[in-house]
Structures are given as C-alpha cells and as structure tokens.
mmCIF file of C-alpha atoms and ligand atoms in Angstrom:
data_model
loop_
_atom_site.group_PDB
_atom_site.id
_atom_site.type_symbol
_atom_site.label_atom_id
_atom_site.label_comp_id
_atom_site.label_asym_id
_atom_site.label_seq_id
_atom_site.Cartn_x
_atom_site.Cartn_y
_atom_site.Cartn_z
ATOM 1 C CA UNK A 1 34.615 -0.992 -45.870
ATOM 2 C CA UNK A 2 38.804 -2.818 -45.765
ATOM 3 C CA UNK A 3 41.485 -2.213 -44.211
ATOM 4 C CA UNK A 4 45.136 -1.243 -47.033
ATOM 5 C CA UNK A 5 48.352 -0.472 -45.958
ATOM 6 C CA UNK A 6 50.334 2.261 -48.013
ATOM 7 C CA UNK A 7 53.756 2.509 -48.227
ATOM 8 C CA UNK A 8 55.102 6.121 -48.426
ATOM 9 C CA UNK A 9 57.647 6.844 -50.813
ATOM 10 C CA UNK A 10 57.550 10.551 -51.465
ATOM 11 C CA UNK A 11 61.371 10.929 -52.141
ATOM 12 C CA UNK A 12 62.758 14.278 -53.892
ATOM 13 C CA UNK A 13 62.408 17.813 -55.794
ATOM 14 C CA UNK A 14 58.630 17.497 -55.520
ATOM 15 C CA UNK A 15 58.219 14.435 -55.180
ATOM 16 C CA UNK A 16 56.947 15.074 -50.948
ATOM 17 C CA UNK A 17 54.621 17.558 -52.307
ATOM 18 C CA UNK A 18 52.645 16.202 -54.792
ATOM 19 C CA UNK A 19 52.140 13.343 -53.106
ATOM 20 C CA UNK A 20 51.295 13.900 -49.574
ATOM 21 C CA UNK A 21 47.628 15.915 -51.986
ATOM 22 C CA UNK A 22 47.256 12.254 -52.860
ATOM 23 C CA UNK A 23 47.762 11.392 -49.329
ATOM 24 C CA UNK A 24 44.689 13.670 -47.792
ATOM 25 C CA UNK A 25 43.231 13.090 -51.201
ATOM 26 C CA UNK A 26 43.236 9.080 -49.741
ATOM 27 C CA UNK A 27 42.092 10.186 -46.188
ATOM 28 C CA UNK A 28 38.772 11.522 -47.954
ATOM 29 C CA UNK A 29 38.023 8.697 -49.702
ATOM 30 C CA UNK A 30 38.247 6.519 -46.739
ATOM 31 C CA UNK A 31 36.260 8.795 -44.889
ATOM 32 C CA UNK A 32 33.581 9.198 -47.013
ATOM 33 C CA UNK A 33 33.231 4.878 -48.148
ATOM 34 C CA UNK A 34 34.763 3.758 -44.872
ATOM 35 C CA UNK A 35 37.701 2.562 -45.854
ATOM 36 C CA UNK A 36 40.971 3.040 -43.314
ATOM 37 C CA UNK A 37 44.509 3.633 -44.920
ATOM 38 C CA UNK A 38 47.933 2.960 -43.309
ATOM 39 C CA UNK A 39 50.667 5.491 -44.207
ATOM 40 C CA UNK A 40 53.829 3.943 -43.672
ATOM 41 C CA UNK A 41 56.678 6.513 -45.361
ATOM 42 C CA UNK A 42 60.288 5.162 -46.892
ATOM 43 C CA UNK A 43 63.709 6.602 -48.215
ATOM 44 C CA UNK A 44 64.215 6.305 -51.890
ATOM 45 C CA UNK A 45 66.530 8.129 -54.057
ATOM 46 C CA UNK A 46 68.418 10.857 -53.822
ATOM 47 C CA UNK A 47 66.767 11.469 -49.572
ATOM 48 C CA UNK A 48 67.989 8.073 -49.109
ATOM 49 C CA UNK A 49 71.675 8.312 -50.532
ATOM 50 C CA UNK A 50 71.851 11.174 -48.645
ATOM 51 C CA UNK A 51 70.048 10.156 -44.608
ATOM 52 C CA UNK A 52 71.788 6.898 -44.910
ATOM 53 C CA UNK A 53 74.206 6.621 -47.829
ATOM 54 C CA UNK A 54 71.756 4.747 -50.770
ATOM 55 C CA UNK A 55 69.549 5.175 -53.066
ATOM 56 C CA UNK A 56 67.168 1.690 -52.298
ATOM 57 C CA UNK A 57 67.898 0.958 -48.361
ATOM 58 C CA UNK A 58 66.335 -2.544 -47.901
ATOM 59 C CA UNK A 59 64.980 -0.976 -44.973
ATOM 60 C CA UNK A 60 62.342 0.209 -47.800
ATOM 61 C CA UNK A 61 61.776 -3.087 -50.227
ATOM 62 C CA UNK A 62 60.925 -4.743 -46.644
ATOM 63 C CA UNK A 63 58.212 -1.586 -46.218
ATOM 64 C CA UNK A 64 56.738 -2.124 -49.931
ATOM 65 C CA UNK A 65 56.626 -6.140 -49.601
ATOM 66 C CA UNK A 66 54.005 -4.927 -46.284
ATOM 67 C CA UNK A 67 52.010 -3.683 -47.749
ATOM 68 C CA UNK A 68 49.011 -3.385 -49.962
ATOM 69 C CA UNK A 69 50.455 -1.481 -52.248
ATOM 70 C CA UNK A 70 53.227 1.600 -53.064
ATOM 71 C CA UNK A 71 52.520 5.018 -54.204
ATOM 72 C CA UNK A 72 55.397 6.608 -54.720
ATOM 73 C CA UNK A 73 56.157 10.854 -55.508
ATOM 74 C CA UNK A 74 59.456 11.164 -57.714
ATOM 75 C CA UNK A 75 63.466 10.853 -57.795
ATOM 76 C CA UNK A 76 66.358 12.525 -58.688
ATOM 77 C CA UNK A 77 67.459 15.742 -58.820
ATOM 78 C CA UNK A 78 71.132 17.567 -59.669
ATOM 79 C CA UNK A 79 72.598 17.275 -56.202
ATOM 80 C CA UNK A 80 72.930 13.604 -56.665
ATOM 81 C CA UNK A 81 74.434 14.066 -61.043
ATOM 82 C CA UNK A 82 77.275 13.378 -59.848
ATOM 83 C CA UNK A 83 77.629 10.099 -57.708
ATOM 84 C CA UNK A 84 78.281 6.509 -58.697
ATOM 85 C CA UNK A 85 75.729 5.236 -62.180
ATOM 86 C CA UNK A 86 74.657 1.809 -59.707
ATOM 87 C CA UNK A 87 73.473 4.538 -56.987
ATOM 88 C CA UNK A 88 71.795 7.368 -59.025
ATOM 89 C CA UNK A 89 68.697 8.001 -57.526
ATOM 90 C CA UNK A 90 66.840 6.329 -60.101
ATOM 91 C CA UNK A 91 68.872 3.366 -59.723
ATOM 92 C CA UNK A 92 65.852 3.077 -57.285
ATOM 93 C CA UNK A 93 63.656 3.113 -59.425
ATOM 94 C CA UNK A 94 64.314 0.455 -61.270
ATOM 95 C CA UNK A 95 65.277 -1.577 -58.184
ATOM 96 C CA UNK A 96 62.374 -1.105 -56.672
ATOM 97 C CA UNK A 97 60.891 -2.539 -60.347
ATOM 98 C CA UNK A 98 63.778 -5.223 -60.378
ATOM 99 C CA UNK A 99 63.156 -6.166 -56.412
ATOM 100 C CA UNK A 100 58.629 -6.131 -55.992
ATOM 101 C CA UNK A 101 58.417 -7.665 -59.825
ATOM 102 C CA UNK A 102 56.436 -4.803 -61.863
ATOM 103 C CA UNK A 103 56.772 -6.173 -64.832
ATOM 104 C CA UNK A 104 54.337 -4.190 -66.491
ATOM 105 C CA UNK A 105 53.853 -0.016 -66.983
ATOM 106 C CA UNK A 106 50.220 1.413 -67.296
ATOM 107 C CA UNK A 107 50.963 4.804 -68.772
ATOM 108 C CA UNK A 108 47.409 6.538 -69.780
ATOM 109 C CA UNK A 109 47.025 9.353 -71.890
ATOM 110 C CA UNK A 110 43.616 10.854 -71.782
ATOM 111 C CA UNK A 111 42.811 14.542 -72.523
ATOM 112 C CA UNK A 112 39.704 16.048 -70.358
ATOM 113 C CA UNK A 113 37.607 18.495 -71.874
ATOM 114 C CA UNK A 114 37.849 21.253 -69.927
ATOM 115 C CA UNK A 115 41.659 21.004 -71.771
ATOM 116 C CA UNK A 116 41.263 21.052 -74.466
ATOM 117 C CA UNK A 117 43.182 23.464 -75.422
ATOM 118 C CA UNK A 118 46.037 23.365 -73.023
ATOM 119 C CA UNK A 119 46.923 20.252 -76.345
ATOM 120 C CA UNK A 120 49.383 21.791 -78.466
ATOM 121 C CA UNK A 121 48.121 19.815 -81.239
ATOM 122 C CA UNK A 122 46.129 21.721 -83.817
ATOM 123 C CA UNK A 123 41.681 20.955 -82.558
ATOM 124 C CA UNK A 124 40.694 18.936 -85.039
ATOM 125 C CA UNK A 125 43.425 16.223 -84.614
ATOM 126 C CA UNK A 126 42.185 15.567 -80.872
ATOM 127 C CA UNK A 127 38.519 16.945 -81.661
ATOM 128 C CA UNK A 128 36.760 14.355 -79.637
ATOM 129 C CA UNK A 129 38.942 13.368 -76.852
ATOM 130 C CA UNK A 130 41.527 11.440 -76.853
ATOM 131 C CA UNK A 131 42.145 8.102 -74.993
ATOM 132 C CA UNK A 132 45.027 6.089 -74.979
ATOM 133 C CA UNK A 133 47.214 3.877 -72.952
ATOM 134 C CA UNK A 134 50.384 2.902 -73.111
ATOM 135 C CA UNK A 135 51.234 -0.484 -71.735
ATOM 136 C CA UNK A 136 55.037 -1.013 -70.595
ATOM 137 C CA UNK A 137 57.131 -3.750 -69.883
ATOM 138 C CA UNK A 138 59.120 -2.257 -67.531
ATOM 139 C CA UNK A 139 61.917 -4.987 -65.696
ATOM 140 C CA UNK A 140 63.490 -6.329 -68.755
ATOM 141 C CA UNK A 141 65.413 -5.020 -72.129
ATOM 142 C CA UNK A 142 67.948 -2.795 -71.971
ATOM 143 C CA UNK A 143 67.247 -0.886 -68.859
ATOM 144 C CA UNK A 144 68.523 -3.896 -67.422
ATOM 145 C CA UNK A 145 70.184 -5.461 -69.753
ATOM 146 C CA UNK A 146 74.129 -6.553 -69.572
ATOM 147 C CA UNK A 147 77.298 -2.635 -69.705
ATOM 148 C CA UNK A 148 79.988 -1.920 -69.611
ATOM 149 C CA UNK A 149 82.966 -0.536 -70.941
ATOM 150 C CA UNK A 150 85.455 -2.718 -73.702
ATOM 151 C CA UNK A 151 88.025 -2.063 -76.133
ATOM 152 C CA UNK A 152 85.695 -1.714 -79.201
ATOM 153 C CA UNK A 153 87.222 -1.448 -83.105
ATOM 154 C CA UNK A 154 88.117 2.774 -82.316
ATOM 155 C CA UNK A 155 88.941 1.242 -78.633
ATOM 156 C CA UNK A 156 87.255 1.813 -75.742
ATOM 157 C CA UNK A 157 83.326 1.357 -75.670
ATOM 158 C CA UNK A 158 80.460 1.690 -73.482
ATOM 159 C CA UNK A 159 77.383 -1.273 -74.431
ATOM 160 C CA UNK A 160 73.931 -1.528 -73.126
ATOM 161 C CA UNK A 161 72.919 -4.914 -74.510
ATOM 162 C CA UNK A 162 68.609 -5.081 -74.948
ATOM 163 C CA UNK A 163 67.377 -8.994 -74.227
ATOM 164 C CA UNK A 164 64.108 -10.279 -73.693
ATOM 165 C CA UNK A 165 63.166 -13.794 -72.882
ATOM 166 C CA UNK A 166 59.329 -15.723 -74.464
ATOM 167 C CA UNK A 167 58.410 -15.770 -70.786
ATOM 168 C CA UNK A 168 59.101 -11.588 -70.754
ATOM 169 C CA UNK A 169 57.486 -10.933 -73.791
ATOM 170 C CA UNK A 170 54.497 -13.278 -73.200
ATOM 171 C CA UNK A 171 53.317 -11.753 -69.935
ATOM 172 C CA UNK A 172 53.525 -8.180 -71.133
ATOM 173 C CA UNK A 173 51.431 -9.912 -74.425
ATOM 174 C CA UNK A 174 49.137 -10.931 -72.491
ATOM 175 C CA UNK A 175 48.540 -7.220 -70.023
ATOM 176 C CA UNK A 176 48.164 -5.791 -73.090
ATOM 177 C CA UNK A 177 45.441 -8.037 -74.688
ATOM 178 C CA UNK A 178 43.689 -8.298 -70.974
ATOM 179 C CA UNK A 179 43.214 -4.062 -71.121
ATOM 180 C CA UNK A 180 42.332 -4.352 -74.830
ATOM 181 C CA UNK A 181 38.341 -6.510 -73.994
ATOM 182 C CA UNK A 182 38.078 -3.941 -71.047
ATOM 183 C CA UNK A 183 38.579 -0.817 -72.934
ATOM 184 C CA UNK A 184 38.314 -0.682 -77.348
ATOM 185 C CA UNK A 185 40.061 -4.068 -78.057
ATOM 186 C CA UNK A 186 42.955 -2.995 -80.111
ATOM 187 C CA UNK A 187 46.405 -3.503 -79.836
ATOM 188 C CA UNK A 188 49.233 -1.651 -80.869
ATOM 189 C CA UNK A 189 52.964 -3.547 -80.471
ATOM 190 C CA UNK A 190 55.677 -0.800 -80.681
ATOM 191 C CA UNK A 191 59.049 -1.958 -81.675
ATOM 192 C CA UNK A 192 62.002 -1.849 -84.097
ATOM 193 C CA UNK A 193 61.220 -4.952 -86.000
ATOM 194 C CA UNK A 194 63.360 -4.146 -89.230
ATOM 195 C CA UNK A 195 66.165 -3.312 -87.956
ATOM 196 C CA UNK A 196 66.313 -5.709 -83.724
ATOM 197 C CA UNK A 197 65.973 -9.135 -82.945
ATOM 198 C CA UNK A 198 64.189 -9.256 -79.879
ATOM 199 C CA UNK A 199 61.838 -7.024 -82.178
ATOM 200 C CA UNK A 200 60.865 -9.796 -83.745
ATOM 201 C CA UNK A 201 60.951 -12.069 -81.548
ATOM 202 C CA UNK A 202 57.941 -10.191 -79.660
ATOM 203 C CA UNK A 203 55.968 -10.341 -82.540
ATOM 204 C CA UNK A 204 55.769 -13.469 -83.429
ATOM 205 C CA UNK A 205 55.121 -14.306 -78.788
ATOM 206 C CA UNK A 206 52.262 -11.456 -79.376
ATOM 207 C CA UNK A 207 51.488 -13.452 -82.776
ATOM 208 C CA UNK A 208 51.069 -16.536 -79.953
ATOM 209 C CA UNK A 209 49.278 -14.735 -77.410
ATOM 210 C CA UNK A 210 46.678 -13.265 -79.289
ATOM 211 C CA UNK A 211 45.044 -16.416 -80.580
ATOM 212 C CA UNK A 212 43.951 -15.974 -77.182
ATOM 213 C CA UNK A 213 42.545 -12.798 -77.936
ATOM 214 C CA UNK A 214 40.066 -12.503 -81.320
ATOM 215 C CA UNK A 215 37.911 -10.578 -80.074
ATOM 216 C CA UNK A 216 41.157 -7.861 -79.912
ATOM 217 C CA UNK A 217 42.839 -6.885 -83.151
ATOM 218 C CA UNK A 218 46.219 -7.014 -83.363
ATOM 219 C CA UNK A 219 48.663 -4.758 -85.029
ATOM 220 C CA UNK A 220 52.267 -3.589 -85.711
ATOM 221 C CA UNK A 221 54.430 -1.169 -86.131
ATOM 222 C CA UNK A 222 57.841 0.524 -85.246
ATOM 223 C CA UNK A 223 58.602 2.319 -82.544
ATOM 224 C CA UNK A 224 59.497 5.436 -85.710
ATOM 225 C CA UNK A 225 56.511 6.001 -86.714
ATOM 226 C CA UNK A 226 54.927 5.389 -83.806
ATOM 227 C CA UNK A 227 57.067 8.000 -82.608
ATOM 228 C CA UNK A 228 55.595 10.443 -85.728
ATOM 229 C CA UNK A 229 51.393 8.911 -85.408
ATOM 230 C CA UNK A 230 51.401 10.132 -81.984
ATOM 231 C CA UNK A 231 51.583 13.246 -82.770
ATOM 232 C CA UNK A 232 49.312 13.235 -86.796
ATOM 233 C CA UNK A 233 46.864 10.907 -85.391
ATOM 234 C CA UNK A 234 47.029 10.076 -82.644
ATOM 235 C CA UNK A 235 43.162 8.316 -81.863
ATOM 236 C CA UNK A 236 44.105 5.824 -84.038
ATOM 237 C CA UNK A 237 45.385 4.327 -80.801
ATOM 238 C CA UNK A 238 43.840 2.581 -77.906
ATOM 239 C CA UNK A 239 46.263 0.513 -75.950
ATOM 240 C CA UNK A 240 49.993 1.385 -77.123
ATOM 241 C CA UNK A 241 52.141 -2.298 -75.620
ATOM 242 C CA UNK A 242 55.987 -1.785 -76.198
ATOM 243 C CA UNK A 243 59.965 -2.698 -74.682
ATOM 244 C CA UNK A 244 60.993 -0.952 -71.531
ATOM 245 C CA UNK A 245 62.600 1.961 -73.542
ATOM 246 C CA UNK A 246 61.003 2.472 -76.436
ATOM 247 C CA UNK A 247 57.706 2.909 -73.452
ATOM 248 C CA UNK A 248 59.653 5.246 -71.781
ATOM 249 C CA UNK A 249 59.816 8.000 -74.502
ATOM 250 C CA UNK A 250 56.333 7.100 -76.156
ATOM 251 C CA UNK A 251 55.072 8.100 -72.848
ATOM 252 C CA UNK A 252 55.701 11.236 -72.628
ATOM 253 C CA UNK A 253 55.297 12.312 -76.371
ATOM 254 C CA UNK A 254 51.294 11.003 -75.433
ATOM 255 C CA UNK A 255 52.031 13.091 -71.725
ATOM 256 C CA UNK A 256 52.394 16.354 -73.824
ATOM 257 C CA UNK A 257 49.689 15.671 -76.426
ATOM 258 C CA UNK A 258 47.183 15.661 -73.041
ATOM 259 C CA UNK A 259 48.282 19.272 -72.087
ATOM 260 C CA UNK A 260 51.351 18.979 -69.187
ATOM 261 C CA UNK A 261 53.205 15.781 -67.745
ATOM 262 C CA UNK A 262 51.553 17.005 -64.523
ATOM 263 C CA UNK A 263 48.659 14.981 -65.628
ATOM 264 C CA UNK A 264 49.722 11.520 -65.624
ATOM 265 C CA UNK A 265 49.695 8.753 -63.292
ATOM 266 C CA UNK A 266 50.777 5.386 -64.144
ATOM 267 C CA UNK A 267 50.582 2.053 -62.186
ATOM 268 C CA UNK A 268 53.317 -0.575 -62.370
ATOM 269 C CA UNK A 269 51.874 -4.447 -61.694
ATOM 270 C CA UNK A 270 52.954 -7.756 -61.450
ATOM 271 C CA UNK A 271 50.893 -11.337 -61.206
ATOM 272 C CA UNK A 272 49.247 -10.002 -58.388
ATOM 273 C CA UNK A 273 47.302 -7.110 -56.602
ATOM 274 C CA UNK A 274 50.263 -5.417 -55.606
ATOM 275 C CA UNK A 275 51.296 -2.214 -57.623
ATOM 276 C CA UNK A 276 53.697 0.462 -57.410
ATOM 277 C CA UNK A 277 51.560 4.467 -58.664
ATOM 278 C CA UNK A 278 53.231 6.969 -59.381
ATOM 279 C CA UNK A 279 53.316 10.200 -61.173
ATOM 280 C CA UNK A 280 54.855 10.234 -64.414
ATOM 281 C CA UNK A 281 56.467 13.825 -64.174
ATOM 282 C CA UNK A 282 59.845 13.650 -62.469
ATOM 283 C CA UNK A 283 60.523 15.581 -59.125
ATOM 284 C CA UNK A 284 61.477 18.620 -61.381
ATOM 285 C CA UNK A 285 63.347 20.089 -58.545
ATOM 286 C CA UNK A 286 63.447 23.403 -59.982
ATOM 287 C CA UNK A 287 60.223 24.177 -59.155
ATOM 288 C CA UNK A 288 60.114 22.727 -55.245
ATOM 289 C CA UNK A 289 59.067 23.717 -52.293
ATOM 290 C CA UNK A 290 56.909 26.357 -53.863
ATOM 291 C CA UNK A 291 53.882 24.678 -53.870
ATOM 292 C CA UNK A 292 54.305 25.451 -58.204
ATOM 293 C CA UNK A 293 53.272 21.604 -58.625
ATOM 294 C CA UNK A 294 50.131 20.247 -60.502
ATOM 295 C CA UNK A 295 49.263 17.348 -57.554
ATOM 296 C CA UNK A 296 46.711 16.051 -60.197
ATOM 297 C CA UNK A 297 49.911 13.450 -61.531
ATOM 298 C CA UNK A 298 50.150 11.665 -58.260
ATOM 299 C CA UNK A 299 46.416 12.115 -57.172
ATOM 300 C CA UNK A 300 45.296 9.626 -60.534
ATOM 301 C CA UNK A 301 47.429 7.424 -59.239
ATOM 302 C CA UNK A 302 46.210 6.725 -55.880
ATOM 303 C CA UNK A 303 42.508 6.516 -58.264
ATOM 304 C CA UNK A 304 44.671 3.953 -60.114
ATOM 305 C CA UNK A 305 45.659 1.768 -57.086
ATOM 306 C CA UNK A 306 42.105 2.270 -56.162
ATOM 307 C CA UNK A 307 40.533 0.204 -59.188
ATOM 308 C CA UNK A 308 44.040 -1.945 -60.551
ATOM 309 C CA UNK A 309 45.049 -3.079 -56.570
ATOM 310 C CA UNK A 310 41.798 -2.796 -54.319
ATOM 311 C CA UNK A 311 39.439 -2.790 -56.928
ATOM 312 C CA UNK A 312 37.919 0.022 -55.790
ATOM 313 C CA UNK A 313 36.261 0.919 -58.675
ATOM 314 C CA UNK A 314 33.523 3.353 -57.133
ATOM 315 C CA UNK A 315 36.583 5.370 -54.914
ATOM 316 C CA UNK A 316 38.838 5.705 -58.337
ATOM 317 C CA UNK A 317 35.549 6.534 -59.958
ATOM 318 C CA UNK A 318 34.587 9.374 -57.019
ATOM 319 C CA UNK A 319 38.423 10.973 -57.791
ATOM 320 C CA UNK A 320 38.536 11.030 -61.243
ATOM 321 C CA UNK A 321 34.915 13.177 -61.232
ATOM 322 C CA UNK A 322 36.556 15.216 -58.598
ATOM 323 C CA UNK A 323 39.521 15.972 -60.542
ATOM 324 C CA UNK A 324 37.379 16.535 -64.145
ATOM 325 C CA UNK A 325 34.849 18.774 -61.276
ATOM 326 C CA UNK A 326 38.210 20.756 -60.569
ATOM 327 C CA UNK A 327 38.893 21.360 -63.412
ATOM 328 C CA UNK A 328 35.813 22.409 -64.860
ATOM 329 C CA UNK A 329 35.703 25.390 -62.300
ATOM 330 C CA UNK A 330 38.840 26.572 -64.209
ATOM 331 C CA UNK A 331 41.478 25.720 -61.087
ATOM 332 C CA UNK A 332 44.709 25.757 -62.268
ATOM 333 C CA UNK A 333 48.098 25.311 -61.308
ATOM 334 C CA UNK A 334 50.823 27.152 -63.364
ATOM 335 C CA UNK A 335 52.290 23.985 -65.556
ATOM 336 C CA UNK A 336 48.417 24.473 -67.041
ATOM 337 C CA UNK A 337 47.463 28.040 -66.077
ATOM 338 C CA UNK A 338 45.732 30.180 -69.041
ATOM 339 C CA UNK A 339 44.223 33.533 -68.717
ATOM 340 C CA UNK A 340 41.104 33.635 -67.803
ATOM 341 C CA UNK A 341 41.258 31.283 -65.610
ATOM 342 C CA UNK A 342 41.927 30.532 -61.835
ATOM 343 C CA UNK A 343 45.439 29.987 -60.516
ATOM 344 C CA UNK A 344 46.440 27.430 -57.291
ATOM 345 C CA UNK A 345 49.627 26.384 -55.870
ATOM 346 C CA UNK A 346 49.977 22.565 -54.950
ATOM 347 C CA UNK A 347 49.005 22.379 -51.635
ATOM 348 C CA UNK A 348 45.033 24.714 -53.182
ATOM 349 C CA UNK A 349 44.437 22.122 -55.629
ATOM 350 C CA UNK A 350 44.989 20.008 -52.951
ATOM 351 C CA UNK A 351 42.221 20.798 -51.568
ATOM 352 C CA UNK A 352 40.197 21.130 -53.630
ATOM 353 C CA UNK A 353 39.838 18.879 -55.086
ATOM 354 C CA UNK A 354 39.913 16.587 -51.924
ATOM 355 C CA UNK A 355 36.564 19.482 -50.722
ATOM 356 C CA UNK A 356 34.864 17.716 -53.979
ATOM 357 C CA UNK A 357 34.718 14.298 -52.530
HETATM 358 C C1 LIG B 401 60.121 7.400 -65.982
HETATM 359 C C2 LIG B 401 61.926 7.984 -65.786
HETATM 360 C C3 LIG B 401 62.501 6.870 -65.542
HETATM 361 C C4 LIG B 401 62.847 5.401 -66.005
HETATM 362 C C5 LIG B 401 63.990 7.185 -64.446
HETATM 363 C C6 LIG B 401 63.698 8.557 -63.504
HETATM 364 C C7 LIG B 401 64.700 5.808 -63.888
HETATM 365 O O1 LIG B 401 62.283 8.639 -66.871
HETATM 366 O O2 LIG B 401 59.423 6.161 -64.947
HETATM 367 O O3 LIG B 401 59.468 6.961 -67.090
HETATM 368 O O4 LIG B 401 63.540 5.601 -67.735
HETATM 369 O O5 LIG B 401 61.613 4.397 -66.394
HETATM 370 MG MG1 LIG B 402 60.688 8.897 -68.695
#
C-alpha cells in the first residue's frame, strides 16, 4: 500500500480530455490495489499563457518538484502560433524537461495483435508483432543549443547549434544499455557519424559504455538508413538510442507503424525515480473537446509511471491488460476504427478500460 502524489498538467487541445481518463484509470488502480494517489493540477502551455502570461509558471515547476511524478497531456495550438519563440507553448515542455533534469525519454512502439490491420505496412513485414523502444536524449543537442541570428555569406542568417558533452552521451547510453538488459539485449545507436562531429563522439562514448555490458549487442546506424529500415524491416530493432532531434523524428515514424499515434505513451526520466509521463501525440486542436481523441496513449503513460517511477509492476500490467482486452473486444476510437468494430468516444473508451481493471 503506497501513497503517491502526482502533478497533473492537462495542457491544451485534447490534453485535458485524455488526461482525465488517465487519472480515472489511476483511481481505479488505487481502489483495486489499495494505493492512495493524490492529484495536484498545474498549468503549462497555451492555457498558462492565457491565465498568467507565461507558458511555464514558477508555481507549476514547484508543484512538479514536490510530487512523486508528473502526468502531462499535451501543449500547443494555433491560438498561440504567433507568440514570440521564447514563450511558445512548446517551450513549456522543453522547460519542464530541462528544469526537472529529465534527460532520458522512453518511447515504446508496440503492435497489438487486435490492431495488426491498422499497421500501414504489409502484414508480412510485421508478422509476429513488433516491440521497439526508442530511447531519446531529451535535454541536450540542437533543441537546447545556442541559437540566434547573425550576418553570414548571404546576408542575415539564423543558426541552431548541436552540442553534446561526453557526460550527456554517457548517461543516456547507460540508460539504453541498462534497459536492453531487461529486453532482447540489442541496442542500435542511431546517428549521422558520416557527417556530424557530435555523432562521432556518440560512437566513441557508446563503445566505452558498452564494455560494461558485454551481453548487449551494440550496433550503429545512420539516421537516414534507420528511417528507411523502420519501414523496410522494423523487427530488426529492439532498443534504438539516439539524440534529441533524431529521436523526435524517428519516434513519430515508429508510432505510425503501430497504426495510430494515439496509442503511444512515453516516459521522461532523470537520475532518480521521478518521471514525467505523456502521450506522444500532440494537442490535436482540430478534434479538441469533441470526445474523439484516443485516451489510450495517456492511459498507457500512467502504466509506465507505475512501472518506472513507483515499481508497481503488477499494477502497470493490469492497465496494459485492460487496454488489450478492450481492443480485443473490438472497441475503437475514431483514429483506429475499422468496419465491424465498435466506435467509442474518449470518455467511453476511458470508462471501458477502467471497467476492466
Ligand atoms: C515531442 C514534441 C516536442 C519535442 C515539441 C512539442 C517541443 O514533438 O515531444 O516529440 O520536439 O520534443
Ligand atoms: Mg515530436
């Protein structure tokens, strides 16, 4: 019986709807397994800009720092497209990751048997299932590097710099290799070492870290090839570890292979057990408040929270099993609907999963 305090940041667009369903699932878990989850709500993203003029208020960071973990919905939307760069809603995400020291982002891409036909690849390519984990470096690289405008060869130019230190590379590689030990013991380091100096440093450090994990098979692949291999033969991958920007791009690609971006959760972790958990889909403003969003990614995100932050494996498994059950029953939100299945809204899908806990 544990007590856990969770900061909840619903955010913008479909964020609040899917987060609500994830919170309800946690409550159901609490009842069944006798844990006490308490929730403290905080603002970030566009709604925070509207309410207090900044995308990541100090109060939100304080609430997160005093919690055991954070559950986040999504941030951003067209309403805030024209606010200055430093205050865009997306900056709230980057700020949370940096301020909370969450350098390791785990993005699993798994195909559920019941949804095999939602996969846009030919059946023979994904036959037997797919289970990839992308480990994305989250607080370094070009998203956090020096940036600005200056005079260049052709007049004014903009620049964003990619920098990685050995320390940053080492800790994410360690993380990936550690996780691989619990899986199929295969890590593919994705980079652009034929062009980028930072990638060459990644390879050097990766090789050093690997020495501590003799059982893990470590391979390297250029990112352009990796993008191709993900659709050509995705089953060759177990764990993929990569930089912030490459991980951003490849995780969207991997998610689509599973059938819908509405299915994939993520965990952002630092040195300790504290983590931030969020669906990898964005705020989808076009379907916000229409009860159309798929809450499964958010719900699976709290399963990851139970597993990685609270070490409640049984409870996490119960959520994953509940998701599997509703999918096997043919229950679907619009993003994964197909002829012969039952169409549900966000709320109804959330309730169906809660009822299976
Ligand atoms: C993601 C998103 C964010 C990122 C954006 C919204 C800043 O695309 O979590 O993948 O690039 O990290
Ligand atoms: Mg992204």
